mmCIF file of C-alpha atoms in Angstrom:
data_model
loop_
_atom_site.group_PDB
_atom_site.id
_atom_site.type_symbol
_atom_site.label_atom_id
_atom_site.label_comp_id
_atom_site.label_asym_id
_atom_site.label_seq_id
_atom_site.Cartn_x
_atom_site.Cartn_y
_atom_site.Cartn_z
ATOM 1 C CA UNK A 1 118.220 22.556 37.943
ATOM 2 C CA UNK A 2 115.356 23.184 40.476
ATOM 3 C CA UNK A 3 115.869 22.205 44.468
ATOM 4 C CA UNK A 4 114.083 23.050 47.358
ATOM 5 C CA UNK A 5 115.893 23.828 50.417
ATOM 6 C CA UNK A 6 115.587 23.556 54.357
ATOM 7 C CA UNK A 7 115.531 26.127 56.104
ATOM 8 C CA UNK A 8 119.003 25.876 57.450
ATOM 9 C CA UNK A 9 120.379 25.260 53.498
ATOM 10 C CA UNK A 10 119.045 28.614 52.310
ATOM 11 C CA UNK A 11 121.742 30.545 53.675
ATOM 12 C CA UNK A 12 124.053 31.551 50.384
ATOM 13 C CA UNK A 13 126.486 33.849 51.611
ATOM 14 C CA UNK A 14 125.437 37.106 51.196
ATOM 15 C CA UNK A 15 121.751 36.493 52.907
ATOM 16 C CA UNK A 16 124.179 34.943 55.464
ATOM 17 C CA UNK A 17 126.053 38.202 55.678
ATOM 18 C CA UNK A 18 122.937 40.356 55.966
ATOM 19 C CA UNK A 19 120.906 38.031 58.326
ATOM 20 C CA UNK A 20 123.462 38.859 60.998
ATOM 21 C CA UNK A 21 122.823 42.206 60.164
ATOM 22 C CA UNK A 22 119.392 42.101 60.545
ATOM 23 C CA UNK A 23 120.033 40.284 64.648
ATOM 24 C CA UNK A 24 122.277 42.880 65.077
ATOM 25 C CA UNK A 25 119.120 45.565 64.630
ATOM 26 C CA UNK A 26 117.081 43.110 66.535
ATOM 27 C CA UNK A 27 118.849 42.947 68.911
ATOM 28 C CA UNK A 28 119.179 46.726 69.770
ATOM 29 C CA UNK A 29 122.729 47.838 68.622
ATOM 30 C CA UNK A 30 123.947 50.741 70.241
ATOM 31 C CA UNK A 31 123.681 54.240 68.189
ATOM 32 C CA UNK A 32 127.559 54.302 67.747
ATOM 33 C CA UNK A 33 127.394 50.722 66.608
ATOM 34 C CA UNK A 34 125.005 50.983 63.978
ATOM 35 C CA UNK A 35 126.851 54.705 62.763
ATOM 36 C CA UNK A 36 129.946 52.749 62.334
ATOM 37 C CA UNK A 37 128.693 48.966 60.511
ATOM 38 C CA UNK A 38 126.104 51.514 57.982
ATOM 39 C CA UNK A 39 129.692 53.222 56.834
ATOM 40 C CA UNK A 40 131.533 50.043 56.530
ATOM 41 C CA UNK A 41 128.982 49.222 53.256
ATOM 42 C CA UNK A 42 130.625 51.220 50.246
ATOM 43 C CA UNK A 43 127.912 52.281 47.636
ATOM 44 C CA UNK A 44 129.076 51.431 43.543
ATOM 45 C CA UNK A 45 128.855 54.382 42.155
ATOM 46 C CA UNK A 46 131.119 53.581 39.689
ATOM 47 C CA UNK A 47 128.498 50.799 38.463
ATOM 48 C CA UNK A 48 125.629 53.462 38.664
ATOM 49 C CA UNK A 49 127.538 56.069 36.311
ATOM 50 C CA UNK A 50 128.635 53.406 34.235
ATOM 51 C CA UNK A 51 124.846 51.359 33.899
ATOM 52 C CA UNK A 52 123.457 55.095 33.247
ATOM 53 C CA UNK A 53 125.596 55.916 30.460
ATOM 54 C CA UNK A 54 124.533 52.172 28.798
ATOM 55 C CA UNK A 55 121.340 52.653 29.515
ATOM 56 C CA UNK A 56 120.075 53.001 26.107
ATOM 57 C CA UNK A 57 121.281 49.401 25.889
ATOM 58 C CA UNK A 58 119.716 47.545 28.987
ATOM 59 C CA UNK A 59 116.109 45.785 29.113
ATOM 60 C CA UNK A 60 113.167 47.925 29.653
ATOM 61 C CA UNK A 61 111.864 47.694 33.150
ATOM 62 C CA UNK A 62 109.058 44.668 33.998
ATOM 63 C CA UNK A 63 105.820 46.324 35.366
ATOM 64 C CA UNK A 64 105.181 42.983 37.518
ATOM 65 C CA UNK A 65 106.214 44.514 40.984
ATOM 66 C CA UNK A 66 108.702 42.018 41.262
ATOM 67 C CA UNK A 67 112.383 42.647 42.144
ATOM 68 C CA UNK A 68 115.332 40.929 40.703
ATOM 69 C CA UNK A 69 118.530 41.577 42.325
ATOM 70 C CA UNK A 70 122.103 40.296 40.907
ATOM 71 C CA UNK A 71 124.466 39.319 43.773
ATOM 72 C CA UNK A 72 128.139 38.854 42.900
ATOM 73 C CA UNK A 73 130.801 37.060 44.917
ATOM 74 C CA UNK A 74 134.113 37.925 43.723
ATOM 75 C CA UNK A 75 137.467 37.078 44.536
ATOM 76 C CA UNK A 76 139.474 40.382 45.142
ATOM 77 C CA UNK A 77 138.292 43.238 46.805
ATOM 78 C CA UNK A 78 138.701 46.636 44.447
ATOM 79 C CA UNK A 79 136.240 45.187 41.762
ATOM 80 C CA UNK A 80 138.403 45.585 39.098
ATOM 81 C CA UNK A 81 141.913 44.497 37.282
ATOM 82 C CA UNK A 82 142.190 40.827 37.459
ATOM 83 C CA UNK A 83 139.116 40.009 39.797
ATOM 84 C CA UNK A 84 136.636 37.652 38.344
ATOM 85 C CA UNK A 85 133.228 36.861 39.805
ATOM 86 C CA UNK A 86 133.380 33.159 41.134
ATOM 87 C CA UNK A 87 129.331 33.194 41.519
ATOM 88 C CA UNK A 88 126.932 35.376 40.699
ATOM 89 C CA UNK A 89 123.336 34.947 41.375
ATOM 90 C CA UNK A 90 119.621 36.513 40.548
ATOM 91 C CA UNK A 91 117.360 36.909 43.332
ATOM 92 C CA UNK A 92 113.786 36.814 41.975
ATOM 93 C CA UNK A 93 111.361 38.252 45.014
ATOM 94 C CA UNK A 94 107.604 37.669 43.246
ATOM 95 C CA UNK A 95 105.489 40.861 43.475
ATOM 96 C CA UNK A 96 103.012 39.105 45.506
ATOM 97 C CA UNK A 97 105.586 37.856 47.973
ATOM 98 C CA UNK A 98 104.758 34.017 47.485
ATOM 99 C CA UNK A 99 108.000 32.995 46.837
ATOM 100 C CA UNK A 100 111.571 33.834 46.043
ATOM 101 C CA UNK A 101 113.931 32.393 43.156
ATOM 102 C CA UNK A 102 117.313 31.945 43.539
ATOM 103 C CA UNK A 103 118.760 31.685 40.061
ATOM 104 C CA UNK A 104 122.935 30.858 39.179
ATOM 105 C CA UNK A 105 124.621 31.755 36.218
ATOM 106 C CA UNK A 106 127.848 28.981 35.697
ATOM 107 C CA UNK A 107 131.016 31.294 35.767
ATOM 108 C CA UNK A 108 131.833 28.790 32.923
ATOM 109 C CA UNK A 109 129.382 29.774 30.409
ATOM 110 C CA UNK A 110 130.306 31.153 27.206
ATOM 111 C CA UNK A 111 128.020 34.258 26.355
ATOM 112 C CA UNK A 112 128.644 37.382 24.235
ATOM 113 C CA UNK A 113 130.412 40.438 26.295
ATOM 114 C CA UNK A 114 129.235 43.707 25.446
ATOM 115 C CA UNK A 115 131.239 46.826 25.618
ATOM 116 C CA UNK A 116 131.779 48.182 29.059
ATOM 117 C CA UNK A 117 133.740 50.941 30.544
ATOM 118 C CA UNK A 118 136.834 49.969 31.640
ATOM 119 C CA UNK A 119 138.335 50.695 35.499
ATOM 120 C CA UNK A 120 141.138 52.903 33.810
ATOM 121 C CA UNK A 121 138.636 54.500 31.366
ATOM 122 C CA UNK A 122 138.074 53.256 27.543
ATOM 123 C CA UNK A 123 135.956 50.434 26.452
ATOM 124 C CA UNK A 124 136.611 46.845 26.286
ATOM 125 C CA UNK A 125 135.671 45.118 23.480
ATOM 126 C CA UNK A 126 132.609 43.430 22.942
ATOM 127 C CA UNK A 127 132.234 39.705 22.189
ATOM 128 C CA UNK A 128 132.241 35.951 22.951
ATOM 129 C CA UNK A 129 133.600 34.955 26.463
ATOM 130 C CA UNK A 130 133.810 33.056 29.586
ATOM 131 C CA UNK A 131 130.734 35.179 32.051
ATOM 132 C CA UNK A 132 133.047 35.471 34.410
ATOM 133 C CA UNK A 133 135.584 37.586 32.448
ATOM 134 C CA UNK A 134 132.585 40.441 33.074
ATOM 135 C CA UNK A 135 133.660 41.267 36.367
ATOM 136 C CA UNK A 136 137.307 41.581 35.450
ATOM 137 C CA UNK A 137 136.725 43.968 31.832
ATOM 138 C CA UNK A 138 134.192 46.321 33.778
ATOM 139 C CA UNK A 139 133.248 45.125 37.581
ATOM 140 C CA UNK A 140 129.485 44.797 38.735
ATOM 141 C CA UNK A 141 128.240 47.147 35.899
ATOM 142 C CA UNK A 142 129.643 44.880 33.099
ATOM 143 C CA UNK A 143 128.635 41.605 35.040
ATOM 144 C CA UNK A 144 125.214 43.127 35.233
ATOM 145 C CA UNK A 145 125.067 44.115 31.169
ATOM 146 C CA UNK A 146 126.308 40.315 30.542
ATOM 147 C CA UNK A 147 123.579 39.092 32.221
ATOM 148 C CA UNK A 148 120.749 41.199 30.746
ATOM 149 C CA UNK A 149 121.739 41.014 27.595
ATOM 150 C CA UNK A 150 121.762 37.368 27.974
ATOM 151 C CA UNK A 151 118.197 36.788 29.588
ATOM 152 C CA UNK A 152 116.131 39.950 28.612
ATOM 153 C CA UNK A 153 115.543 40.271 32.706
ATOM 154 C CA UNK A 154 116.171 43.394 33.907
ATOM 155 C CA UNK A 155 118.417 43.947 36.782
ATOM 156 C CA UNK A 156 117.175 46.202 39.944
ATOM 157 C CA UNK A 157 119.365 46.114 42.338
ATOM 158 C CA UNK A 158 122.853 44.341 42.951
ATOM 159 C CA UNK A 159 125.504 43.576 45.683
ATOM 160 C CA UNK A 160 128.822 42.620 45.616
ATOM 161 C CA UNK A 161 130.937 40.632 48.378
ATOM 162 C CA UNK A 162 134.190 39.727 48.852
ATOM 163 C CA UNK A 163 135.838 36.854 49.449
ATOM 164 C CA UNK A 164 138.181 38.160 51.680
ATOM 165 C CA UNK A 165 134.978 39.434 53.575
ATOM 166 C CA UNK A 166 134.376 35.610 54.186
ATOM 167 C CA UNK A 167 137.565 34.421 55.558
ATOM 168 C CA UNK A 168 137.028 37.312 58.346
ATOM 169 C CA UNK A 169 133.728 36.374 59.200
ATOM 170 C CA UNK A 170 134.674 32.047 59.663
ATOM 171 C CA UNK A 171 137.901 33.907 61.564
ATOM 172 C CA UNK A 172 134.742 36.000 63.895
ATOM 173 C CA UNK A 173 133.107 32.856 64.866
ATOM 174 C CA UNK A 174 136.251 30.723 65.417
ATOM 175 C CA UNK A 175 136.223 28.422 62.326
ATOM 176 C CA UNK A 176 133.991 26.132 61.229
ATOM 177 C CA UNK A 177 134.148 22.759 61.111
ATOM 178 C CA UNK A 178 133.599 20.009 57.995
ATOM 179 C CA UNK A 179 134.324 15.915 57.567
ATOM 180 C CA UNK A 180 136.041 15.175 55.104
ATOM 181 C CA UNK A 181 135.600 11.656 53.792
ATOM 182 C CA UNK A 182 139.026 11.325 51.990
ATOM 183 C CA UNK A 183 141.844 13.325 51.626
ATOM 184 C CA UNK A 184 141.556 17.061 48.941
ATOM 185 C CA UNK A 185 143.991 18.679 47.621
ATOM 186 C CA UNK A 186 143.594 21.798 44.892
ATOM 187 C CA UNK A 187 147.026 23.470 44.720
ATOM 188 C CA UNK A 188 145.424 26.546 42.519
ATOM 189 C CA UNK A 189 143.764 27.780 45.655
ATOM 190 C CA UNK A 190 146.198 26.361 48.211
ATOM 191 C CA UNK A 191 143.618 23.677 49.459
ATOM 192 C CA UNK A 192 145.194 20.511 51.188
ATOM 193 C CA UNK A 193 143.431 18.670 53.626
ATOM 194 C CA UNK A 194 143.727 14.925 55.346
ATOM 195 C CA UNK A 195 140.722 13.056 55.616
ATOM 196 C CA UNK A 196 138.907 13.667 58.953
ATOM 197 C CA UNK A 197 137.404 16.962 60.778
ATOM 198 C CA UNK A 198 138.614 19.930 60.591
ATOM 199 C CA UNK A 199 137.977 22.945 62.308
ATOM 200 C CA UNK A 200 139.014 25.892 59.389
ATOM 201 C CA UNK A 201 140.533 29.074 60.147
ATOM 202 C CA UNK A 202 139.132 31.862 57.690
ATOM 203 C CA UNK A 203 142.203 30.838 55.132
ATOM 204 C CA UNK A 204 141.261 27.635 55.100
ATOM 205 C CA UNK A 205 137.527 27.897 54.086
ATOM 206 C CA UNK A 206 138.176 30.279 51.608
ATOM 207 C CA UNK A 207 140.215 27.736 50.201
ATOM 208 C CA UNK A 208 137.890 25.255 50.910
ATOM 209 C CA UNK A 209 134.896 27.024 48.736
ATOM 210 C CA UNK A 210 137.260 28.166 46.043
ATOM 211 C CA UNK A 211 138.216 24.545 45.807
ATOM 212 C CA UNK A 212 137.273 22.932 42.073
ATOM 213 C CA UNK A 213 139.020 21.811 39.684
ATOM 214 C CA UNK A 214 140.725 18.724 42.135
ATOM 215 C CA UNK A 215 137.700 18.111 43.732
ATOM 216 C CA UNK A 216 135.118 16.088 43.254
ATOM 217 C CA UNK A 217 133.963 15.779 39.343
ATOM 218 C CA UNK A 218 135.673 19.466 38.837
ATOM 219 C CA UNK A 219 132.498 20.703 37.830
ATOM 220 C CA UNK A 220 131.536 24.521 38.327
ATOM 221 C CA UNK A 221 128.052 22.767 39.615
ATOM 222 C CA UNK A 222 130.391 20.695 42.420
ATOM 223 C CA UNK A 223 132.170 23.734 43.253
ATOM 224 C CA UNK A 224 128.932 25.598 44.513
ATOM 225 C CA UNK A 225 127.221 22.859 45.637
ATOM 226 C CA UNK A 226 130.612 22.992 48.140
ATOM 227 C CA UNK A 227 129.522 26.244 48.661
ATOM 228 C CA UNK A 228 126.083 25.978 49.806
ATOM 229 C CA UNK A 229 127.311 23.148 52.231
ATOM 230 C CA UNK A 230 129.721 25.370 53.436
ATOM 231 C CA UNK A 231 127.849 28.297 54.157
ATOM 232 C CA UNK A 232 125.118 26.021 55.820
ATOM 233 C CA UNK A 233 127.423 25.343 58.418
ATOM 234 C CA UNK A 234 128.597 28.204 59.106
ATOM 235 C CA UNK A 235 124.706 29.923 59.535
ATOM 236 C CA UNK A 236 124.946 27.153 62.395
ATOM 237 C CA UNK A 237 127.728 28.147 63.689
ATOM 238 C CA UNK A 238 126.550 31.920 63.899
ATOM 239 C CA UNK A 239 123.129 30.927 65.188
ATOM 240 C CA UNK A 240 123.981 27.736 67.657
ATOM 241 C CA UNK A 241 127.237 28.580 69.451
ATOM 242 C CA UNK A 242 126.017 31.881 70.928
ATOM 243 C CA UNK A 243 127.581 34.726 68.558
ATOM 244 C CA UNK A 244 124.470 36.517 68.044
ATOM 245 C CA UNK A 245 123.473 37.095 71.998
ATOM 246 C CA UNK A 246 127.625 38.021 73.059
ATOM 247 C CA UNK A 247 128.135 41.454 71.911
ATOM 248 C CA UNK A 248 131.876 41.113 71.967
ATOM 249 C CA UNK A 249 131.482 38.262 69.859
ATOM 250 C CA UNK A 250 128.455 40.003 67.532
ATOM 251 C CA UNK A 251 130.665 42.693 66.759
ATOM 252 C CA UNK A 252 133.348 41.661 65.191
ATOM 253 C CA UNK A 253 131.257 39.315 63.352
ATOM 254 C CA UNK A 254 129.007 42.363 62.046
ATOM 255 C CA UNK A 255 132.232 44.619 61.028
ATOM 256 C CA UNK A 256 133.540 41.825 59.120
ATOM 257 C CA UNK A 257 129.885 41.209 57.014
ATOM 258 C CA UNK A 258 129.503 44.942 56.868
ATOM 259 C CA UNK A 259 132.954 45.514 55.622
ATOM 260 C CA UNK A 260 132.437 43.227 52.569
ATOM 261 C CA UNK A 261 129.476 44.157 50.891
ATOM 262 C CA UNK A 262 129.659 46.890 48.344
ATOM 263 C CA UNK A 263 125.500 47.703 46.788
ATOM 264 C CA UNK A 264 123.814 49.989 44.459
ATOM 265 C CA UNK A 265 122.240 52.792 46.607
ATOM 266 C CA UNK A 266 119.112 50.909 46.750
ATOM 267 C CA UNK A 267 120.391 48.367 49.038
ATOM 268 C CA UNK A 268 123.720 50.391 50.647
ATOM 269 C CA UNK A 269 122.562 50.959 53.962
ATOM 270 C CA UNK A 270 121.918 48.306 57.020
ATOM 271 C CA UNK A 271 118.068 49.417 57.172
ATOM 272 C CA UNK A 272 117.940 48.570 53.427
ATOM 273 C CA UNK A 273 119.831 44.979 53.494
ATOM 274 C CA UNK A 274 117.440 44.421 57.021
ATOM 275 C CA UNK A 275 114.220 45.367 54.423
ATOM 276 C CA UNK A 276 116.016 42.850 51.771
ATOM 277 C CA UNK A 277 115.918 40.427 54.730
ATOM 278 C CA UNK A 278 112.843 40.833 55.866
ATOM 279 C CA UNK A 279 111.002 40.217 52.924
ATOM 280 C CA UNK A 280 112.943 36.984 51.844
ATOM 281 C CA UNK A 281 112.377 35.775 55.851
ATOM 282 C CA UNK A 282 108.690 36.275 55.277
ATOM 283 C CA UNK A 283 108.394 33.778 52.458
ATOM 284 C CA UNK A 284 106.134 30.482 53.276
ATOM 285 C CA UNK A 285 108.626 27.583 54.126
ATOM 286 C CA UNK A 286 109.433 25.587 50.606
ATOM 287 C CA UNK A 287 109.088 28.913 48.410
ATOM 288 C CA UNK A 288 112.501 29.305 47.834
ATOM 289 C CA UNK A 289 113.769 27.555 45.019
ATOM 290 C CA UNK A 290 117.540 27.128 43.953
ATOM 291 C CA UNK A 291 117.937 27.007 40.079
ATOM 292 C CA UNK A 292 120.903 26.997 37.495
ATOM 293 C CA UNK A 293 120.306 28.637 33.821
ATOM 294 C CA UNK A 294 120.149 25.281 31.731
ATOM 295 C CA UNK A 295 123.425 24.860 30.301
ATOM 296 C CA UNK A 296 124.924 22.165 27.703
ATOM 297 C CA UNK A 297 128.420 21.129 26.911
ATOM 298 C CA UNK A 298 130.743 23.982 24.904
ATOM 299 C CA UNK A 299 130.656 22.073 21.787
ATOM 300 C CA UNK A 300 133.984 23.406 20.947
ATOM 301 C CA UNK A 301 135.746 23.511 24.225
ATOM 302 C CA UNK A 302 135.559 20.578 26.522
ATOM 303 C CA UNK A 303 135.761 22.603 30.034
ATOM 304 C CA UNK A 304 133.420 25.317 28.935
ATOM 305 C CA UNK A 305 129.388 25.478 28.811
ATOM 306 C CA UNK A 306 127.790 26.972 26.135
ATOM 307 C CA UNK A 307 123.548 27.945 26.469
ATOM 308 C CA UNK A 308 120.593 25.368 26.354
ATOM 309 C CA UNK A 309 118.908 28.184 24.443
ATOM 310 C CA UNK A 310 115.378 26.315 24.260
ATOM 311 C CA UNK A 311 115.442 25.550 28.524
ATOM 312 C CA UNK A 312 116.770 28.719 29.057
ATOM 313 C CA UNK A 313 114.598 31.038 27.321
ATOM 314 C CA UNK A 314 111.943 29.336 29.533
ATOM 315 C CA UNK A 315 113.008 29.882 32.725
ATOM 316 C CA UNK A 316 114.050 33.811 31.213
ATOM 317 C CA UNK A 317 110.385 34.359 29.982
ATOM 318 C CA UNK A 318 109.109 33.365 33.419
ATOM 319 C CA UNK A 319 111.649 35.642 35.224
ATOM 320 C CA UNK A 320 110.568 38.559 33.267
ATOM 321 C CA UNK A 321 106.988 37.893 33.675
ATOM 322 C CA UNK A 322 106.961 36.945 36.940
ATOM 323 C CA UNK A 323 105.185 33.314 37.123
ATOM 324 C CA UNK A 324 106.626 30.330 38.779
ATOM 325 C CA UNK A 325 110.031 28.785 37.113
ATOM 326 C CA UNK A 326 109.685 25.780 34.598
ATOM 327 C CA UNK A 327 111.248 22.626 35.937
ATOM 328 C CA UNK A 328 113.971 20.818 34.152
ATOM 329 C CA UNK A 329 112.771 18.668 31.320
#
């Protein structure tokens, strides 16, 4: 699927994250400042050592000047033992800088594992499972070998953020506020909410974009469409109620962002992410597209997806060489 966004409804979390980075350098952050939010941002070297050993295994590298970067939201905070990546997401930036792809991989696709080092050492064993599962077997460094293996496109970069990251940043800005036009309820993320508005406390969003199976049509789709709602309101809320100018209100914002993202050293330092930033900021207006690997009904298990292998090997092909995504047939 293939939508363009406003302006506003381009913010997916982790360009969220870094965009308050990049007003925080704008704005002129103090030396000691900027020492202390560049060493909240861990660096995976654990992916790096683990990618290198594999490498024999991973897609040869694309000689269009283009960058694709795999970002990973997950829901616990050390990467590993039972954390699974709830949604995980190529950025394609074209080499000439025209536009920017924004491509999600369902967390509910079936897709062959390969072997990845394990967080205790060993390897798991490689075969058919949910995408997700990735993240748990062998953090950002399996996730990353799932994906390649399954579209040819080679990876460049890749960040992780937590989830926990998120509730601290909705705390930083006071909540945010949604309308809900009858009553949800998921208890497997502790979601329960009246119909009405709602200003939400850190623990409550998180809830609130967790929220699926309850909701709506249950859909993995639903769930991040939820997402991308929620995060639009809370880039308002950033940009419109005066965080970004109140320094005691910036800060605490900026340690919280800073404090969730984990990258590969290409993007592990604030003048890196503000780069990352940059670039994306500097597409034309309706160049960023929003786009979901074509997926069809598990034809053996009713709540799974299994591969539209004929739409997706489309929209892989153009990935890896660069040209403008197909649409949807």
């Amino acid at each position: 699927m293939a939508v363009q966004m406003t302006r506003n409804q381009k913010w997916l979390w982790w360009l969220l994250l870094a965009f308050g980075i990049l007003l925080a350098i704008t704005a002129g952050t103090a030396l000691w400042a900027y020492q202390k939010l560049n060493g909240n941002i861990r660096t995976d070297h654990t992916a790096a050592e683990a990618l290198a050993r594999d490498s024999a295994g991973r897609p040869a590298e694309e000689r269009t000047g283009a960058r694709n970067i795999l970002v990973i939201g997950h829901d616990e905070g050390s990467g590993t033992g039972n954390a699974r990546s709830d949604t995980v997401l190529l950025l394609h930036l074209a080499a000439d800088g025209s536009r920017v792809d924004a491509v999600h991989v369902p967390r509910d696709i079936v897709v062959d594992i390969p072997a990845c080092a394990e967080p205790g050492g060993g390897r798991s064993r490689p075969g058919p499972g949910q995408f997700n599962w990735a993240f748990q077997y062998g953090g950002a460094a399996c996730t990353i070998r799932t994906f390649e293996q399954l579209s040819g496109v080679r990876v460049d970069h890749h960040l992780t953020v937590g989830f926990e990251g998120f509730a601290e940043v909705v705390d930083a800005v006071g909540g945010v506020e949604v309308e809900l036009a009858e009553a949800e309820r998921d208890p497997n993320v502790g979601h329960d909410l009246p119909a009405g508005r709602h200003v939400l406390d850190g623990e409550q969003a998180l809830a609130y974009a967790r929220a699926r199976v309850y909701v709506g049509d249950g859909s993995d789709l639903n769930r991040l469409l939820r997402q991308q709602h929620l995060l639009g309101l809370l880039h308002e809320r950033i940009t419109e109620d005066g965080a970004v100018g109140n320094p005691a209100r910036l800060y605490p914002l900026l340690t919280a962002a800073t404090s969730a993202i984990t990258a590969d050293a290409g993007l592990d330092s604030l003048n890196e992410l503000h780069g990352l930033v940059r670039d994306v900021r500097a597409v034309p207006d309706g160049a960023v597209t929003f786009h979901t690997v074509p997926t069809l009904p598990h034809p053996a298990r009713a709540d799974r997806l299994a591969l539209d292998t004929r739409a997706a090997d489309r929209l892989f092909a153009a990935l890896r060489r660069d040209e403008r995504l197909p649409s949807p047939a």
